[in-house]
């Protein structure tokens, strides 16, 4: 009887460990996947993203944006400033939340 319980517990432990190991091996295969082992389309996509990232850092903004883009952006910012007031519209607004003052009223 004790032997059966030990065998049952060992089989449960074995199945739990095997599931855990299979999941970890599957995830580690994805994590350690090298770019040279990628599909050629995926590799091309990643190369283009990295190339755009380096170009945008060098340009300090959008890549291959001509004078038309800058003109359209300035017109859009002017239209938004007329609609919503002054301020720098290229920055995210800062919010300041003040704790409400609750007064206790006598009963």
C-alpha atoms as a PDB file:
ATOM      1  CA  UNK A   1       0.000   0.000   0.000  1.00  0.00           C
ATOM      2  CA  UNK A   2       2.769   2.416   0.866  1.00  0.00           C
ATOM      3  CA  UNK A   3       4.611   1.333  -2.249  1.00  0.00           C
ATOM      4  CA  UNK A   4       1.566   2.205  -4.393  1.00  0.00           C
ATOM      5  CA  UNK A   5       1.344   5.689  -2.873  1.00  0.00           C
ATOM      6  CA  UNK A   6       5.051   6.268  -3.450  1.00  0.00           C
ATOM      7  CA  UNK A   7       4.748   5.121  -7.053  1.00  0.00           C
ATOM      8  CA  UNK A   8       1.667   7.315  -7.593  1.00  0.00           C
ATOM      9  CA  UNK A   9       3.440  10.353  -6.135  1.00  0.00           C
ATOM     10  CA  UNK A  10       6.548   9.662  -8.178  1.00  0.00           C
ATOM     11  CA  UNK A  11       4.499   9.450 -11.389  1.00  0.00           C
ATOM     12  CA  UNK A  12       2.771  12.766 -10.546  1.00  0.00           C
ATOM     13  CA  UNK A  13       6.137  14.344  -9.812  1.00  0.00           C
ATOM     14  CA  UNK A  14       7.563  12.925 -13.035  1.00  0.00           C
ATOM     15  CA  UNK A  15       4.696  14.307 -15.155  1.00  0.00           C
ATOM     16  CA  UNK A  16       4.899  17.742 -13.521  1.00  0.00           C
ATOM     17  CA  UNK A  17       8.656  17.935 -14.036  1.00  0.00           C
ATOM     18  CA  UNK A  18       8.424  16.768 -17.654  1.00  0.00           C
ATOM     19  CA  UNK A  19       5.789  19.403 -18.486  1.00  0.00           C
ATOM     20  CA  UNK A  20       7.912  22.087 -16.841  1.00  0.00           C
ATOM     21  CA  UNK A  21      11.046  21.007 -18.722  1.00  0.00           C
ATOM     22  CA  UNK A  22       9.223  20.875 -22.076  1.00  0.00           C
ATOM     23  CA  UNK A  23       7.939  24.431 -21.571  1.00  0.00           C
ATOM     24  CA  UNK A  24      11.380  25.742 -20.613  1.00  0.00           C
ATOM     25  CA  UNK A  25      13.060  24.032 -23.546  1.00  0.00           C
ATOM     26  CA  UNK A  26      10.450  25.438 -25.923  1.00  0.00           C
ATOM     27  CA  UNK A  27      10.887  28.969 -24.584  1.00  0.00           C
ATOM     28  CA  UNK A  28      14.657  28.797 -24.545  1.00  0.00           C
ATOM     29  CA  UNK A  29      14.661  27.704 -28.190  1.00  0.00           C
ATOM     30  CA  UNK A  30      12.800  30.886 -29.086  1.00  0.00           C
ATOM     31  CA  UNK A  31      15.030  33.081 -26.942  1.00  0.00           C
ATOM     32  CA  UNK A  32      18.304  31.708 -28.260  1.00  0.00           C
ATOM     33  CA  UNK A  33      17.245  31.841 -31.889  1.00  0.00           C
ATOM     34  CA  UNK A  34      19.981  33.586 -33.863  1.00  0.00           C
ATOM     35  CA  UNK A  35      19.308  36.042 -36.697  1.00  0.00           C
ATOM     36  CA  UNK A  36      21.183  33.869 -39.176  1.00  0.00           C
ATOM     37  CA  UNK A  37      18.765  31.036 -38.379  1.00  0.00           C
ATOM     38  CA  UNK A  38      15.735  33.210 -39.129  1.00  0.00           C
ATOM     39  CA  UNK A  39      13.541  32.986 -42.146  1.00  0.00           C
ATOM     40  CA  UNK A  40      14.984  35.213 -44.918  1.00  0.00           C
ATOM     41  CA  UNK A  41      11.910  37.461 -44.853  1.00  0.00           C
ATOM     42  CA  UNK A  42      12.149  37.874 -41.071  1.00  0.00           C
ATOM     43  CA  UNK A  43      15.862  38.628 -41.353  1.00  0.00           C
ATOM     44  CA  UNK A  44      15.212  41.266 -44.036  1.00  0.00           C
ATOM     45  CA  UNK A  45      12.502  42.831 -41.864  1.00  0.00           C
ATOM     46  CA  UNK A  46      14.793  43.008 -38.817  1.00  0.00           C
ATOM     47  CA  UNK A  47      17.643  44.431 -40.906  1.00  0.00           C
ATOM     48  CA  UNK A  48      15.384  47.193 -42.268  1.00  0.00           C
ATOM     49  CA  UNK A  49      14.158  48.076 -38.758  1.00  0.00           C
ATOM     50  CA  UNK A  50      17.730  48.295 -37.474  1.00  0.00           C
ATOM     51  CA  UNK A  51      18.775  50.370 -40.503  1.00  0.00           C
ATOM     52  CA  UNK A  52      15.873  52.794 -39.955  1.00  0.00           C
ATOM     53  CA  UNK A  53      16.757  53.036 -36.265  1.00  0.00           C
ATOM     54  CA  UNK A  54      20.343  54.064 -36.994  1.00  0.00           C
ATOM     55  CA  UNK A  55      19.241  56.546 -39.681  1.00  0.00           C
ATOM     56  CA  UNK A  56      16.653  58.145 -37.386  1.00  0.00           C
ATOM     57  CA  UNK A  57      19.234  58.546 -34.618  1.00  0.00           C
ATOM     58  CA  UNK A  58      21.621  60.231 -37.052  1.00  0.00           C
ATOM     59  CA  UNK A  59      18.916  62.494 -38.523  1.00  0.00           C
ATOM     60  CA  UNK A  60      17.384  63.302 -35.140  1.00  0.00           C
ATOM     61  CA  UNK A  61      13.852  62.756 -36.429  1.00  0.00           C
ATOM     62  CA  UNK A  62      11.938  61.152 -39.276  1.00  0.00           C
ATOM     63  CA  UNK A  63      14.076  59.570 -41.989  1.00  0.00           C
ATOM     64  CA  UNK A  64      13.888  60.848 -45.585  1.00  0.00           C
ATOM     65  CA  UNK A  65      11.416  63.573 -44.637  1.00  0.00           C
ATOM     66  CA  UNK A  66      11.565  66.383 -47.153  1.00  0.00           C
ATOM     67  CA  UNK A  67      10.471  70.006 -46.889  1.00  0.00           C
ATOM     68  CA  UNK A  68       6.857  69.020 -47.638  1.00  0.00           C
ATOM     69  CA  UNK A  69       6.723  66.934 -44.462  1.00  0.00           C
ATOM     70  CA  UNK A  70       8.101  69.796 -42.353  1.00  0.00           C
ATOM     71  CA  UNK A  71       5.633  72.244 -43.947  1.00  0.00           C
ATOM     72  CA  UNK A  72       2.675  69.932 -43.242  1.00  0.00           C
ATOM     73  CA  UNK A  73       3.834  69.393 -39.666  1.00  0.00           C
ATOM     74  CA  UNK A  74       4.161  73.139 -39.017  1.00  0.00           C
ATOM     75  CA  UNK A  75       0.689  73.766 -40.470  1.00  0.00           C
ATOM     76  CA  UNK A  76      -0.806  71.021 -38.311  1.00  0.00           C
ATOM     77  CA  UNK A  77       0.880  72.389 -35.171  1.00  0.00           C
ATOM     78  CA  UNK A  78      -0.358  75.912 -35.952  1.00  0.00           C
ATOM     79  CA  UNK A  79      -3.917  74.619 -36.470  1.00  0.00           C
ATOM     80  CA  UNK A  80      -3.797  72.709 -33.161  1.00  0.00           C
ATOM     81  CA  UNK A  81      -2.413  75.730 -31.299  1.00  0.00           C
ATOM     82  CA  UNK A  82      -5.264  77.872 -32.640  1.00  0.00           C
ATOM     83  CA  UNK A  83      -7.777  75.233 -31.558  1.00  0.00           C
ATOM     84  CA  UNK A  84      -6.366  74.326 -28.137  1.00  0.00           C
ATOM     85  CA  UNK A  85      -4.336  77.334 -27.035  1.00  0.00           C
ATOM     86  CA  UNK A  86      -0.680  78.022 -26.524  1.00  0.00           C
ATOM     87  CA  UNK A  87       2.000  75.657 -25.332  1.00  0.00           C
ATOM     88  CA  UNK A  88       4.436  73.175 -26.777  1.00  0.00           C
ATOM     89  CA  UNK A  89       2.376  70.588 -28.628  1.00  0.00           C
ATOM     90  CA  UNK A  90       5.331  68.305 -29.356  1.00  0.00           C
ATOM     91  CA  UNK A  91       5.708  67.304 -25.690  1.00  0.00           C
ATOM     92  CA  UNK A  92       3.480  65.105 -23.598  1.00  0.00           C
ATOM     93  CA  UNK A  93       1.512  67.175 -21.073  1.00  0.00           C
ATOM     94  CA  UNK A  94       2.414  67.014 -17.397  1.00  0.00           C
ATOM     95  CA  UNK A  95      -0.436  66.291 -15.055  1.00  0.00           C
ATOM     96  CA  UNK A  96      -0.494  67.414 -11.447  1.00  0.00           C
ATOM     97  CA  UNK A  97      -3.045  65.805  -9.223  1.00  0.00           C
ATOM     98  CA  UNK A  98      -3.876  67.542  -5.975  1.00  0.00           C
ATOM     99  CA  UNK A  99      -5.301  65.600  -3.085  1.00  0.00           C
ATOM    100  CA  UNK A 100      -8.811  66.815  -2.271  1.00  0.00           C
ATOM    101  CA  UNK A 101      -9.359  68.450   1.094  1.00  0.00           C
ATOM    102  CA  UNK A 102     -12.160  66.638   2.903  1.00  0.00           C
ATOM    103  CA  UNK A 103     -13.827  68.379   5.776  1.00  0.00           C
ATOM    104  CA  UNK A 104     -15.469  66.448   8.487  1.00  0.00           C
ATOM    105  CA  UNK A 105     -18.945  67.741   9.256  1.00  0.00           C
ATOM    106  CA  UNK A 106     -20.382  67.417  12.737  1.00  0.00           C
ATOM    107  CA  UNK A 107     -23.428  65.215  13.099  1.00  0.00           C
END
